[in-house]
PDB file of N, CA and C in Angstrom:
ATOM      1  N   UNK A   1       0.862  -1.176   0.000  1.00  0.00           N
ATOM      2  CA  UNK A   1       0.000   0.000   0.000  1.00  0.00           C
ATOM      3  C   UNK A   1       0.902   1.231   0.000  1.00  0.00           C
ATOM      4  N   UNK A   2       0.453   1.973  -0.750  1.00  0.00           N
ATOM      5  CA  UNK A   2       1.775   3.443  -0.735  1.00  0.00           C
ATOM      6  C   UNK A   2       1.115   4.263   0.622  1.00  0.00           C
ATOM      7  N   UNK A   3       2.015   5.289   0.647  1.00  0.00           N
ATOM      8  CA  UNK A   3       2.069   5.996   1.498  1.00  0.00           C
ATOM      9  C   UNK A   3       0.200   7.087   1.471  1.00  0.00           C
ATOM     10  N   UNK A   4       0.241   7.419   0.215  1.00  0.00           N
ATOM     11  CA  UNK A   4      -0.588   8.110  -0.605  1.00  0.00           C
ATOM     12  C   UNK A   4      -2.300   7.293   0.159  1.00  0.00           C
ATOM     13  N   UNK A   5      -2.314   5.865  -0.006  1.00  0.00           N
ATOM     14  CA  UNK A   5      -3.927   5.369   0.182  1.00  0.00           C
ATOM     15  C   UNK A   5      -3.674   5.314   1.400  1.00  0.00           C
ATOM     16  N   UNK A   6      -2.340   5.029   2.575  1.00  0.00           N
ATOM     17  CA  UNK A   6      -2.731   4.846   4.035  1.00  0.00           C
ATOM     18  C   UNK A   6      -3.089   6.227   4.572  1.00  0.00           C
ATOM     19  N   UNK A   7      -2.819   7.405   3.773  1.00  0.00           N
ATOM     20  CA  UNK A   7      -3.080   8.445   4.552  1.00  0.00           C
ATOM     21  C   UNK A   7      -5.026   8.965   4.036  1.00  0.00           C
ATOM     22  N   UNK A   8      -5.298   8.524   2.779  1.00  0.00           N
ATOM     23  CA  UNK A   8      -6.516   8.409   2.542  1.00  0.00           C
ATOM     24  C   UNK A   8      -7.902   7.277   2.966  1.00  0.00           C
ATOM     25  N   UNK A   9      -7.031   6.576   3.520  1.00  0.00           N
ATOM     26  CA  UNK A   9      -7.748   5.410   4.306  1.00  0.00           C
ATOM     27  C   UNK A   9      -8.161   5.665   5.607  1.00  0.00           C
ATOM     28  N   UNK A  10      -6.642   6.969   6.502  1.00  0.00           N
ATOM     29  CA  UNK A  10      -6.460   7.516   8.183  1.00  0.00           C
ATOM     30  C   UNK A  10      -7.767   8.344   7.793  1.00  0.00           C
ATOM     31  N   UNK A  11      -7.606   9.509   7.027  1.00  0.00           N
ATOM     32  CA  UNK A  11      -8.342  10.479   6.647  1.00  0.00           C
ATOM     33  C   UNK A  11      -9.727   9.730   6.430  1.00  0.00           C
ATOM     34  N   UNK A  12     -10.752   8.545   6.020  1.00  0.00           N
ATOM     35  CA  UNK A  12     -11.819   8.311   5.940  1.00  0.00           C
ATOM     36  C   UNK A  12     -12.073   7.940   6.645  1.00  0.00           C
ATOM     37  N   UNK A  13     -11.394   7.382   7.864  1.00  0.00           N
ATOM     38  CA  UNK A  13     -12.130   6.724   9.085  1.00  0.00           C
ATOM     39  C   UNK A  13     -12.045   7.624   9.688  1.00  0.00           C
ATOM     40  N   UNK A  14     -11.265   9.125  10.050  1.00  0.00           N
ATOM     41  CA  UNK A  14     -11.326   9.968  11.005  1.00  0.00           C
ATOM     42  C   UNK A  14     -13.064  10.831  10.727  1.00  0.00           C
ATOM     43  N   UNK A  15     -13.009  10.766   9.471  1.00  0.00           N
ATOM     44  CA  UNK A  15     -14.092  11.528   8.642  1.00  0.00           C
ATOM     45  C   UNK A  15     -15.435  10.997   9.103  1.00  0.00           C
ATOM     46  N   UNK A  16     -15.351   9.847   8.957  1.00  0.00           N
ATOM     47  CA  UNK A  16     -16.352   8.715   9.602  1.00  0.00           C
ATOM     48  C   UNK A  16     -16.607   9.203  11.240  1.00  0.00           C
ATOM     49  N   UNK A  17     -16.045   9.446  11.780  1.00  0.00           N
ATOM     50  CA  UNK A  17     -15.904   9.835  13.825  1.00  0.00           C
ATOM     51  C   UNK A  17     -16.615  11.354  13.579  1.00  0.00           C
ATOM     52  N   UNK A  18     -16.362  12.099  12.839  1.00  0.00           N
ATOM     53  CA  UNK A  18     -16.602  13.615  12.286  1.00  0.00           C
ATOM     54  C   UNK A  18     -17.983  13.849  11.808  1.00  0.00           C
ATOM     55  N   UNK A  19     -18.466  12.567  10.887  1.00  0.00           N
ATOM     56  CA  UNK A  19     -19.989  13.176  10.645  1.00  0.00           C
ATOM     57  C   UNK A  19     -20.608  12.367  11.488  1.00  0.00           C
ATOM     58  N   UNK A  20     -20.371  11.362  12.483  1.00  0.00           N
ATOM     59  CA  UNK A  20     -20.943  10.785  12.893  1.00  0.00           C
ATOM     60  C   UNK A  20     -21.942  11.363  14.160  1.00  0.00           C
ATOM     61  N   UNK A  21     -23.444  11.839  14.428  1.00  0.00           N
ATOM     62  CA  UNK A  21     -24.052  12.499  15.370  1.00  0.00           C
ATOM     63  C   UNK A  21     -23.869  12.526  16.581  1.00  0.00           C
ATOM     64  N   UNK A  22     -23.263  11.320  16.943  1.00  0.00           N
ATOM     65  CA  UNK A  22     -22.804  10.767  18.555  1.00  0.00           C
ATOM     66  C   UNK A  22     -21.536   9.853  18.588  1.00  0.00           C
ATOM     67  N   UNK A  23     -20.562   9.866  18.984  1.00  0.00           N
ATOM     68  CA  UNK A  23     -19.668   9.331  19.396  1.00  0.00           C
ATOM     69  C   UNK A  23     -19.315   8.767  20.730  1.00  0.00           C
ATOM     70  N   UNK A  24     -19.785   7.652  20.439  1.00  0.00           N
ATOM     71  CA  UNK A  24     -20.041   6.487  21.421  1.00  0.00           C
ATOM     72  C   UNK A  24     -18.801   5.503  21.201  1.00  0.00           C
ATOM     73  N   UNK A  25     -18.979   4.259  22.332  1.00  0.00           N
ATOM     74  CA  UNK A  25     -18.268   3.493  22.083  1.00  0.00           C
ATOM     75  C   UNK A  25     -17.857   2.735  21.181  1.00  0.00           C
ATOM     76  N   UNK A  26     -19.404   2.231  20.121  1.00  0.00           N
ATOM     77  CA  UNK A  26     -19.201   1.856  18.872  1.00  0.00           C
ATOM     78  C   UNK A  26     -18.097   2.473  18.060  1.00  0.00           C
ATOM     79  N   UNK A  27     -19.042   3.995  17.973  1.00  0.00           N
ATOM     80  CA  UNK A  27     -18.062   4.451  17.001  1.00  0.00           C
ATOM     81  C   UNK A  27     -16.293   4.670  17.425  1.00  0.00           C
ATOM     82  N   UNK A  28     -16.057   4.522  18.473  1.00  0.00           N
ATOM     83  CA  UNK A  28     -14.487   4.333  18.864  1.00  0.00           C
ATOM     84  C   UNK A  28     -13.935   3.141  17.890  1.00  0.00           C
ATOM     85  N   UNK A  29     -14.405   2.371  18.578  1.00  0.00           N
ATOM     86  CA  UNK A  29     -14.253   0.833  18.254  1.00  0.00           C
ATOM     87  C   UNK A  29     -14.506   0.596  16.616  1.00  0.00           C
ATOM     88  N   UNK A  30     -15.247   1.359  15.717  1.00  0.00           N
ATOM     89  CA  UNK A  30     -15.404   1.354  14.555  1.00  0.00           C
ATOM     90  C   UNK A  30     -14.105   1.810  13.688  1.00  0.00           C
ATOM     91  N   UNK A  31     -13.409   2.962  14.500  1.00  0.00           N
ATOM     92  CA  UNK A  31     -12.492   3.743  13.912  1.00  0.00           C
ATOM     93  C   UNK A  31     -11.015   2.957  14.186  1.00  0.00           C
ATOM     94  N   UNK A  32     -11.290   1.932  15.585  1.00  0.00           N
ATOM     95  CA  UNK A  32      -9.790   1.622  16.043  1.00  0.00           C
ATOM     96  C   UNK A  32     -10.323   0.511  14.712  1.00  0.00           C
ATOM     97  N   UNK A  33     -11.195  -0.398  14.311  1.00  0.00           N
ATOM     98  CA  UNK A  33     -10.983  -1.401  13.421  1.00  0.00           C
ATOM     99  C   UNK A  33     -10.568  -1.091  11.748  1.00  0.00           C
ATOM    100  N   UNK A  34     -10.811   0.330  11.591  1.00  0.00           N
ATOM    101  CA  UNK A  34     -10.815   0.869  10.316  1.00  0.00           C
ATOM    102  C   UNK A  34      -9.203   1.641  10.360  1.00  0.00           C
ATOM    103  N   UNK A  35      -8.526   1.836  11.325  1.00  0.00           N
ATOM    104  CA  UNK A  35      -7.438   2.312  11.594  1.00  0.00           C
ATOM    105  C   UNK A  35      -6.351   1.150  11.759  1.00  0.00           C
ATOM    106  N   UNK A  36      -7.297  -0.046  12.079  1.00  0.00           N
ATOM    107  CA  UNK A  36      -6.029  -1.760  11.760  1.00  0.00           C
ATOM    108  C   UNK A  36      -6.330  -1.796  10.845  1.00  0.00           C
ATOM    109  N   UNK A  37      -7.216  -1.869   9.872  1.00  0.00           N
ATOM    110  CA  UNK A  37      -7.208  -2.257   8.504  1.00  0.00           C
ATOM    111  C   UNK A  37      -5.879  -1.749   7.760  1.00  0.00           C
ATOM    112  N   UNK A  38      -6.167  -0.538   7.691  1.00  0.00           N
ATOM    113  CA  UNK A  38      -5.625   0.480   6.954  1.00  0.00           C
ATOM    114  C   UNK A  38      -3.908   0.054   7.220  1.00  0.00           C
ATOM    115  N   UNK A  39      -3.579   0.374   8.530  1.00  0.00           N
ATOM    116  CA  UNK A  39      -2.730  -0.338   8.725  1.00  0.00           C
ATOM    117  C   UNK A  39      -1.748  -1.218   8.781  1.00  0.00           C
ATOM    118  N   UNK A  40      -2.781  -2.582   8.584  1.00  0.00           N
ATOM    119  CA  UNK A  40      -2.564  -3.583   8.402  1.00  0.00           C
ATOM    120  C   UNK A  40      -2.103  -3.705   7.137  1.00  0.00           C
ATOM    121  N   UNK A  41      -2.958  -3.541   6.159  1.00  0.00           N
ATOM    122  CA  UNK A  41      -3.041  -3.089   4.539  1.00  0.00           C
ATOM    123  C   UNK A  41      -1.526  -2.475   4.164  1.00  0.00           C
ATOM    124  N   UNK A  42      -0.544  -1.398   5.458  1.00  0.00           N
ATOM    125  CA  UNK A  42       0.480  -1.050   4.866  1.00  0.00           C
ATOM    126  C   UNK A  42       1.546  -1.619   5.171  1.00  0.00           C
ATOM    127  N   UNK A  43       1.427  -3.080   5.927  1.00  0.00           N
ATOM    128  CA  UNK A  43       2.383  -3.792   6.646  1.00  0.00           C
ATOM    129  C   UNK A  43       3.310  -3.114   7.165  1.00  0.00           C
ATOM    130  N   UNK A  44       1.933  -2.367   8.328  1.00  0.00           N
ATOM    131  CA  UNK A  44       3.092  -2.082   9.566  1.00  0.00           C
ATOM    132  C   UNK A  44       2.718  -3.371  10.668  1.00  0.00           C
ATOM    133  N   UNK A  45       4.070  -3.299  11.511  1.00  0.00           N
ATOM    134  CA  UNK A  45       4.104  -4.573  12.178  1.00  0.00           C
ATOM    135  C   UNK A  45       2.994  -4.566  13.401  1.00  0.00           C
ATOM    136  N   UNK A  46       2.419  -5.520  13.191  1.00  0.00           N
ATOM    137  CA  UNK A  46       1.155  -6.221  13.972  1.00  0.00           C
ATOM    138  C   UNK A  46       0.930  -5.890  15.441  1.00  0.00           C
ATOM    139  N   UNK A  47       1.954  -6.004  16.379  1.00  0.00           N
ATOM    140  CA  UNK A  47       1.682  -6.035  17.626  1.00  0.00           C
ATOM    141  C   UNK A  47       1.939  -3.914  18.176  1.00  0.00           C
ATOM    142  N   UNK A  48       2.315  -3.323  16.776  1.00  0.00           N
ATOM    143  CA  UNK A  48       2.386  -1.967  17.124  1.00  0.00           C
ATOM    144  C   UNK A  48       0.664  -1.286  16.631  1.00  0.00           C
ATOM    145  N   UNK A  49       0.291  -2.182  15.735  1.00  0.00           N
ATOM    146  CA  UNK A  49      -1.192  -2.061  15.603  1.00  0.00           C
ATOM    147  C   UNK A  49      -1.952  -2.149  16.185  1.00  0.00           C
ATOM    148  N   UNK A  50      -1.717  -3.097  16.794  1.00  0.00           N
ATOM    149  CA  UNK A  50      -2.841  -3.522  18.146  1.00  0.00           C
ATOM    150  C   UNK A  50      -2.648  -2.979  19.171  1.00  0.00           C
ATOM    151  N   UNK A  51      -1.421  -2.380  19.679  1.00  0.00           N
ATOM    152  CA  UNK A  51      -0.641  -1.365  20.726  1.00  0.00           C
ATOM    153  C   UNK A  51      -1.499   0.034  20.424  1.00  0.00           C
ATOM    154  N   UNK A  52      -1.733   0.000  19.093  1.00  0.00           N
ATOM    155  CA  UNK A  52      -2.332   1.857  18.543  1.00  0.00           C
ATOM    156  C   UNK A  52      -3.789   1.576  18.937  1.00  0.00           C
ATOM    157  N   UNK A  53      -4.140   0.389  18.656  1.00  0.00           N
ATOM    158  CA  UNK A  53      -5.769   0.216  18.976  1.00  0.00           C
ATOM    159  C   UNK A  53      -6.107  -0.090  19.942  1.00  0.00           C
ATOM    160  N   UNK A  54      -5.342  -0.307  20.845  1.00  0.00           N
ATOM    161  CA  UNK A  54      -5.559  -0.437  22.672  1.00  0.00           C
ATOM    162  C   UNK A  54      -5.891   0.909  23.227  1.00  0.00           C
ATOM    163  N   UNK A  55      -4.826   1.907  22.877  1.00  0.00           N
ATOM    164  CA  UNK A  55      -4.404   3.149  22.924  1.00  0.00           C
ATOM    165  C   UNK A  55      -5.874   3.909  22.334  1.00  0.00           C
ATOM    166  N   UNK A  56      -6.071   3.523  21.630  1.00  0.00           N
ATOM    167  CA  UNK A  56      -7.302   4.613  20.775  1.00  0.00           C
ATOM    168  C   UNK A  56      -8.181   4.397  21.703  1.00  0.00           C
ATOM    169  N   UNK A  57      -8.794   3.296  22.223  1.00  0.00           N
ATOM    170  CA  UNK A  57      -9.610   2.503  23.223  1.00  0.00           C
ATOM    171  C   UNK A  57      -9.560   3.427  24.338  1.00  0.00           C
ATOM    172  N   UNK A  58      -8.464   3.038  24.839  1.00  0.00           N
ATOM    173  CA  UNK A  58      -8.086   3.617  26.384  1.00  0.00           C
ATOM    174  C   UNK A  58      -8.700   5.007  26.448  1.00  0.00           C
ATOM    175  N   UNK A  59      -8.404   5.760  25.695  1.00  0.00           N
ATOM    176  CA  UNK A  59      -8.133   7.214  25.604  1.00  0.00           C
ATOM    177  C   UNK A  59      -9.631   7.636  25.098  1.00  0.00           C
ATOM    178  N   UNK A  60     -10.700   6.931  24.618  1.00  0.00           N
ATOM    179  CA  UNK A  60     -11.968   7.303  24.362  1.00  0.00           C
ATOM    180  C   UNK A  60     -12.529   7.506  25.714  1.00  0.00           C
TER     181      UNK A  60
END
């Protein structure tokens, strides 16, 4: 994945949290799974992914 779609992939799930009317736990949890995808997709290493999506968690 280039650099170019992981930052258009960050940018649609943040976008997603942005129009969304309420930001609830779902939608946390929607964004930490759309933020491993993306991620995942640019083979960054696995256990720093799941470290970012603990983190996104925590901090909601």
């Amino acid at each position: 994945m280039s650099l170019e779609r992981l930052g258009s992939s960050l940018y649609e799930a943040l976008r997603k949290v942005f129009r969304a009317p309420v930001v609830d736990e779902e939608t946390v949890k929607q964004l930490a799974r759309d933020i491993q995808r993306a991620l995942l997709l640019a083979d960054v290493n696995v256990k720093l992914v799941l470290e970012i999506s603990k983190r996104i968690e925590d901090r909601a």
